[in-house]
GROMACS .gro file of C-alpha atoms in nm:
model
  285
    1UNK     CA    1   2.582   0.322   0.966
    2UNK     CA    2   2.486   0.091   1.223
    3UNK     CA    3   2.812   0.194   1.396
    4UNK     CA    4   2.651   0.528   1.485
    5UNK     CA    5   2.626   0.585   1.841
    6UNK     CA    6   2.269   0.660   2.001
    7UNK     CA    7   2.262   1.043   1.993
    8UNK     CA    8   2.411   1.074   1.661
    9UNK     CA    9   2.116   0.840   1.502
   10UNK     CA   10   1.874   0.991   1.694
   11UNK     CA   11   1.967   1.332   1.554
   12UNK     CA   12   1.970   1.174   1.199
   13UNK     CA   13   1.665   1.059   1.210
   14UNK     CA   14   1.497   1.318   1.350
   15UNK     CA   15   1.604   1.534   1.043
   16UNK     CA   16   1.537   1.259   0.824
   17UNK     CA   17   1.211   1.331   0.910
   18UNK     CA   18   1.213   1.701   0.902
   19UNK     CA   19   1.370   1.688   0.569
   20UNK     CA   20   1.115   1.421   0.405
   21UNK     CA   21   0.827   1.640   0.534
   22UNK     CA   22   1.005   1.958   0.385
   23UNK     CA   23   1.033   1.738   0.046
   24UNK     CA   24   0.676   1.673   0.042
   25UNK     CA   25   0.593   2.008   0.062
   26UNK     CA   26   0.814   2.090  -0.220
   27UNK     CA   27   0.634   1.862  -0.414
   28UNK     CA   28   0.299   1.997  -0.333
   29UNK     CA   29   0.398   2.313  -0.530
   30UNK     CA   30   0.626   2.139  -0.755
   31UNK     CA   31   0.322   2.028  -1.069
   32UNK     CA   32   0.086   2.338  -0.976
   33UNK     CA   33   0.071   2.739  -0.973
   34UNK     CA   34   0.308   2.902  -0.773
   35UNK     CA   35   0.489   3.289  -0.752
   36UNK     CA   36   0.849   3.344  -0.871
   37UNK     CA   37   1.058   3.624  -0.762
   38UNK     CA   38   1.419   3.759  -0.784
   39UNK     CA   39   1.623   3.812  -0.474
   40UNK     CA   40   1.904   3.917  -0.702
   41UNK     CA   41   2.030   3.902  -1.050
   42UNK     CA   42   1.942   3.541  -1.189
   43UNK     CA   43   1.847   3.416  -0.836
   44UNK     CA   44   1.481   3.298  -0.824
   45UNK     CA   45   1.285   3.190  -0.509
   46UNK     CA   46   0.923   3.070  -0.520
   47UNK     CA   47   0.653   3.008  -0.272
   48UNK     CA   48   0.805   2.649  -0.207
   49UNK     CA   49   1.115   2.753  -0.120
   50UNK     CA   50   0.949   2.994   0.167
   51UNK     CA   51   0.731   2.724   0.270
   52UNK     CA   52   0.991   2.427   0.326
   53UNK     CA   53   1.220   2.699   0.519
   54UNK     CA   54   0.920   2.766   0.765
   55UNK     CA   55   0.886   2.419   0.814
   56UNK     CA   56   1.218   2.352   0.855
   57UNK     CA   57   1.358   2.615   1.080
   58UNK     CA   58   1.036   2.550   1.314
   59UNK     CA   59   1.093   2.180   1.336
   60UNK     CA   60   1.435   2.245   1.412
   61UNK     CA   61   1.371   2.515   1.655
   62UNK     CA   62   1.124   2.275   1.862
   63UNK     CA   63   1.377   1.967   1.868
   64UNK     CA   64   1.680   2.175   1.898
   65UNK     CA   65   1.600   2.458   2.113
   66UNK     CA   66   1.970   2.521   2.214
   67UNK     CA   67   2.110   2.500   1.842
   68UNK     CA   68   2.148   2.796   1.630
   69UNK     CA   69   1.933   2.748   1.301
   70UNK     CA   70   2.052   2.963   0.957
   71UNK     CA   71   1.800   2.944   0.651
   72UNK     CA   72   1.879   3.054   0.303
   73UNK     CA   73   1.518   3.231   0.352
   74UNK     CA   74   1.549   3.334   0.673
   75UNK     CA   75   1.879   3.469   0.770
   76UNK     CA   76   1.923   3.599   1.081
   77UNK     CA   77   2.344   3.558   1.196
   78UNK     CA   78   2.253   3.761   1.554
   79UNK     CA   79   2.104   3.435   1.669
   80UNK     CA   80   2.417   3.225   1.620
   81UNK     CA   81   2.674   3.445   1.790
   82UNK     CA   82   2.801   3.209   2.045
   83UNK     CA   83   2.627   2.859   1.953
   84UNK     CA   84   2.846   2.582   1.958
   85UNK     CA   85   2.613   2.379   1.702
   86UNK     CA   86   2.455   2.558   1.396
   87UNK     CA   87   2.220   2.364   1.143
   88UNK     CA   88   2.286   2.531   0.835
   89UNK     CA   89   1.940   2.503   0.577
   90UNK     CA   90   1.882   2.492   0.207
   91UNK     CA   91   1.503   2.467   0.184
   92UNK     CA   92   1.533   2.409  -0.204
   93UNK     CA   93   1.910   2.351  -0.341
   94UNK     CA   94   1.808   2.370  -0.738
   95UNK     CA   95   1.531   2.631  -0.740
   96UNK     CA   96   1.601   2.721  -1.132
   97UNK     CA   97   1.597   2.306  -1.179
   98UNK     CA   98   1.251   2.327  -0.971
   99UNK     CA   99   1.082   2.605  -1.196
  100UNK     CA  100   1.199   2.427  -1.517
  101UNK     CA  101   1.068   2.064  -1.381
  102UNK     CA  102   1.408   1.919  -1.470
  103UNK     CA  103   1.365   1.705  -1.084
  104UNK     CA  104   1.705   1.818  -0.955
  105UNK     CA  105   1.645   2.010  -0.656
  106UNK     CA  106   1.659   1.929  -0.274
  107UNK     CA  107   1.584   2.027   0.059
  108UNK     CA  108   1.913   2.037   0.239
  109UNK     CA  109   1.993   2.023   0.612
  110UNK     CA  110   2.388   2.035   0.798
  111UNK     CA  111   2.480   2.027   1.115
  112UNK     CA  112   2.783   2.219   1.215
  113UNK     CA  113   2.988   2.183   1.524
  114UNK     CA  114   3.245   2.483   1.589
  115UNK     CA  115   3.244   2.594   1.248
  116UNK     CA  116   3.244   2.235   1.106
  117UNK     CA  117   3.056   1.989   0.897
  118UNK     CA  118   2.953   1.708   1.107
  119UNK     CA  119   2.635   1.592   0.976
  120UNK     CA  120   2.438   1.590   0.662
  121UNK     CA  121   2.117   1.499   0.470
  122UNK     CA  122   2.038   1.591   0.107
  123UNK     CA  123   1.672   1.469   0.001
  124UNK     CA  124   1.571   1.479  -0.353
  125UNK     CA  125   1.156   1.468  -0.376
  126UNK     CA  126   1.136   1.391  -0.689
  127UNK     CA  127   1.290   1.063  -0.691
  128UNK     CA  128   1.273   0.998  -0.342
  129UNK     CA  129   1.645   0.981  -0.288
  130UNK     CA  130   1.823   1.039   0.018
  131UNK     CA  131   2.187   1.104   0.064
  132UNK     CA  132   2.273   1.111   0.494
  133UNK     CA  133   2.631   1.101   0.654
  134UNK     CA  134   2.798   1.184   0.980
  135UNK     CA  135   3.144   1.232   0.972
  136UNK     CA  136   3.362   0.974   1.083
  137UNK     CA  137   3.085   0.741   1.098
  138UNK     CA  138   2.988   0.671   0.732
  139UNK     CA  139   2.756   0.779   0.473
  140UNK     CA  140   2.445   0.613   0.288
  141UNK     CA  141   2.206   0.617  -0.001
  142UNK     CA  142   1.845   0.569   0.058
  143UNK     CA  143   1.604   0.495  -0.188
  144UNK     CA  144   1.226   0.429  -0.183
  145UNK     CA  145   1.127   0.436  -0.542
  146UNK     CA  146   0.861   0.752  -0.610
  147UNK     CA  147   0.786   1.031  -0.310
  148UNK     CA  148   0.387   0.895  -0.405
  149UNK     CA  149   0.455   0.532  -0.335
  150UNK     CA  150   0.271   0.386  -0.035
  151UNK     CA  151   0.485   0.101   0.010
  152UNK     CA  152   0.800   0.130  -0.207
  153UNK     CA  153   1.051  -0.095  -0.114
  154UNK     CA  154   1.336   0.104   0.057
  155UNK     CA  155   1.733   0.022  -0.054
  156UNK     CA  156   1.993   0.142   0.161
  157UNK     CA  157   2.330   0.143   0.012
  158UNK     CA  158   2.691   0.269   0.170
  159UNK     CA  159   2.853   0.556  -0.008
  160UNK     CA  160   3.202   0.561  -0.107
  161UNK     CA  161   3.384   0.781  -0.319
  162UNK     CA  162   3.624   0.619  -0.643
  163UNK     CA  163   3.970   0.587  -0.636
  164UNK     CA  164   4.060   0.744  -0.932
  165UNK     CA  165   4.395   0.901  -0.946
  166UNK     CA  166   4.448   0.967  -1.322
  167UNK     CA  167   4.327   1.310  -1.419
  168UNK     CA  168   4.247   1.215  -1.751
  169UNK     CA  169   3.996   0.966  -1.659
  170UNK     CA  170   3.788   1.165  -1.383
  171UNK     CA  171   3.422   1.230  -1.480
  172UNK     CA  172   3.366   1.591  -1.388
  173UNK     CA  173   2.994   1.707  -1.268
  174UNK     CA  174   2.897   2.054  -1.402
  175UNK     CA  175   2.591   2.283  -1.345
  176UNK     CA  176   2.275   2.225  -1.563
  177UNK     CA  177   2.211   2.578  -1.625
  178UNK     CA  178   2.574   2.734  -1.655
  179UNK     CA  179   2.975   2.591  -1.680
  180UNK     CA  180   3.216   2.857  -1.641
  181UNK     CA  181   3.453   2.937  -1.902
  182UNK     CA  182   3.721   2.891  -1.665
  183UNK     CA  183   3.577   2.497  -1.526
  184UNK     CA  184   3.586   2.417  -1.914
  185UNK     CA  185   3.941   2.567  -1.974
  186UNK     CA  186   4.069   2.416  -1.643
  187UNK     CA  187   3.936   2.080  -1.767
  188UNK     CA  188   4.099   2.086  -2.115
  189UNK     CA  189   4.417   2.173  -1.917
  190UNK     CA  190   4.399   1.844  -1.703
  191UNK     CA  191   4.282   1.636  -2.029
  192UNK     CA  192   3.921   1.566  -1.850
  193UNK     CA  193   3.666   1.460  -2.149
  194UNK     CA  194   3.361   1.330  -1.957
  195UNK     CA  195   3.145   1.563  -1.800
  196UNK     CA  196   2.788   1.524  -1.644
  197UNK     CA  197   2.531   1.806  -1.596
  198UNK     CA  198   2.305   1.828  -1.309
  199UNK     CA  199   2.156   2.060  -1.079
  200UNK     CA  200   2.182   2.149  -0.729
  201UNK     CA  201   2.481   2.133  -0.571
  202UNK     CA  202   2.362   1.856  -0.303
  203UNK     CA  203   2.310   1.638  -0.583
  204UNK     CA  204   2.623   1.673  -0.748
  205UNK     CA  205   2.809   1.586  -0.406
  206UNK     CA  206   2.578   1.305  -0.389
  207UNK     CA  207   2.651   1.183  -0.751
  208UNK     CA  208   3.067   1.184  -0.643
  209UNK     CA  209   2.986   1.020  -0.340
  210UNK     CA  210   2.813   0.757  -0.560
  211UNK     CA  211   3.108   0.678  -0.767
  212UNK     CA  212   2.913   0.830  -1.062
  213UNK     CA  213   3.122   1.138  -1.060
  214UNK     CA  214   3.443   1.231  -0.922
  215UNK     CA  215   3.494   1.582  -0.912
  216UNK     CA  216   3.304   1.945  -0.894
  217UNK     CA  217   3.445   2.267  -0.968
  218UNK     CA  218   3.297   2.627  -0.851
  219UNK     CA  219   3.590   2.840  -0.925
  220UNK     CA  220   3.377   3.144  -0.804
  221UNK     CA  221   3.213   3.328  -0.555
  222UNK     CA  222   2.817   3.271  -0.530
  223UNK     CA  223   2.791   2.956  -0.314
  224UNK     CA  224   2.646   3.041   0.047
  225UNK     CA  225   2.731   2.841   0.336
  226UNK     CA  226   2.397   2.661   0.306
  227UNK     CA  227   2.486   2.558  -0.011
  228UNK     CA  228   2.793   2.368   0.102
  229UNK     CA  229   2.729   2.233   0.492
  230UNK     CA  230   2.525   1.896   0.428
  231UNK     CA  231   2.680   1.841   0.100
  232UNK     CA  232   3.030   1.857   0.249
  233UNK     CA  233   2.926   1.656   0.559
  234UNK     CA  234   2.812   1.375   0.345
  235UNK     CA  235   3.117   1.405   0.073
  236UNK     CA  236   3.363   1.353   0.391
  237UNK     CA  237   3.164   1.073   0.568
  238UNK     CA  238   3.227   0.878   0.183
  239UNK     CA  239   3.561   0.959   0.200
  240UNK     CA  240   3.591   1.282  -0.005
  241UNK     CA  241   3.742   1.612   0.046
  242UNK     CA  242   3.579   1.981  -0.021
  243UNK     CA  243   3.781   2.305   0.020
  244UNK     CA  244   3.840   2.648  -0.133
  245UNK     CA  245   4.025   2.712  -0.402
  246UNK     CA  246   4.297   2.777  -0.169
  247UNK     CA  247   4.273   2.431  -0.050
  248UNK     CA  248   4.157   2.631   0.290
  249UNK     CA  249   3.808   2.434   0.495
  250UNK     CA  250   3.511   2.575   0.440
  251UNK     CA  251   3.440   2.767   0.796
  252UNK     CA  252   3.067   2.772   0.900
  253UNK     CA  253   3.096   2.986   1.210
  254UNK     CA  254   3.026   3.309   1.035
  255UNK     CA  255   2.817   3.533   1.240
  256UNK     CA  256   2.791   3.813   0.969
  257UNK     CA  257   2.582   3.824   0.680
  258UNK     CA  258   2.843   3.977   0.424
  259UNK     CA  259   3.059   3.637   0.519
  260UNK     CA  260   2.794   3.348   0.439
  261UNK     CA  261   2.943   3.372   0.087
  262UNK     CA  262   3.212   3.103  -0.034
  263UNK     CA  263   3.400   3.410  -0.174
  264UNK     CA  264   3.720   3.154  -0.278
  265UNK     CA  265   3.473   2.919  -0.435
  266UNK     CA  266   3.428   2.531  -0.396
  267UNK     CA  267   3.677   2.249  -0.515
  268UNK     CA  268   3.472   1.868  -0.378
  269UNK     CA  269   3.669   1.524  -0.505
  270UNK     CA  270   3.726   1.199  -0.423
  271UNK     CA  271   4.029   1.335  -0.201
  272UNK     CA  272   4.269   1.153  -0.428
  273UNK     CA  273   4.337   1.408  -0.711
  274UNK     CA  274   4.234   1.738  -0.437
  275UNK     CA  275   4.598   1.828  -0.416
  276UNK     CA  276   4.658   1.790  -0.795
  277UNK     CA  277   4.340   1.979  -0.858
  278UNK     CA  278   4.458   2.261  -0.669
  279UNK     CA  279   4.778   2.320  -0.836
  280UNK     CA  280   4.635   2.318  -1.133
  281UNK     CA  281   4.311   2.575  -0.980
  282UNK     CA  282   4.543   2.873  -0.855
  283UNK     CA  283   4.598   2.991  -1.205
  284UNK     CA  284   4.233   3.015  -1.263
  285UNK     CA  285   4.111   3.211  -0.943
   0.00000   0.00000   0.00000
């Protein structure tokens, strides 16, 4: 992303620093003792989620005092009214995987301008892997080995989605904890036989952006705006596409707490097969 304008580069550097520090907070809890609560049925939250949220929100407010900030663990939609720019924060995407010690969890920060994602960072601290992207400018993955390594070599690689167009050749990435029956039926219908399991929406999208997989289906409500914002920015910057199951863009300018859920699901692809999959998906939603 050497072509980034100086302002974009400065902002991206700032949020990378914040998300890496949040990742260090998550890792400080990861192998230790922490409390787990339920926000809703099958929706756990830990002390680590809250600690990461406090760090990210306070740092974003300090760095960008005129912007709105919406975090999963500190929802204040009133603060977003009239904001041209809003940061969407998931302080830990993949809490179940954190609890189960699979390493498949991430801290995510995305920037929306006028309701659309423009910049995103997804950081997997357990593997020290960071995905970053600016829509229209490009996307990269940064790998530095173990988070505990003092002098780990840094590898930066450009991100670009696959060009796979044959539906039966697609590799589908699905949730590690649960794959909806509708996803299995749709995969069978189009002839998809390759499935990869992973936690975290952000890490799933990261693997589409590295060409390791080609698509992700979430054909129901359940994900929220902060689950989709940073991943969508990275996917779009890598040449992919994300919509709901109607084919409509995800809107991130909701200022009502009841409008934070992606009610029409998520479809994320390499873009090439998106319209074909939407035609198949319509009967399953």
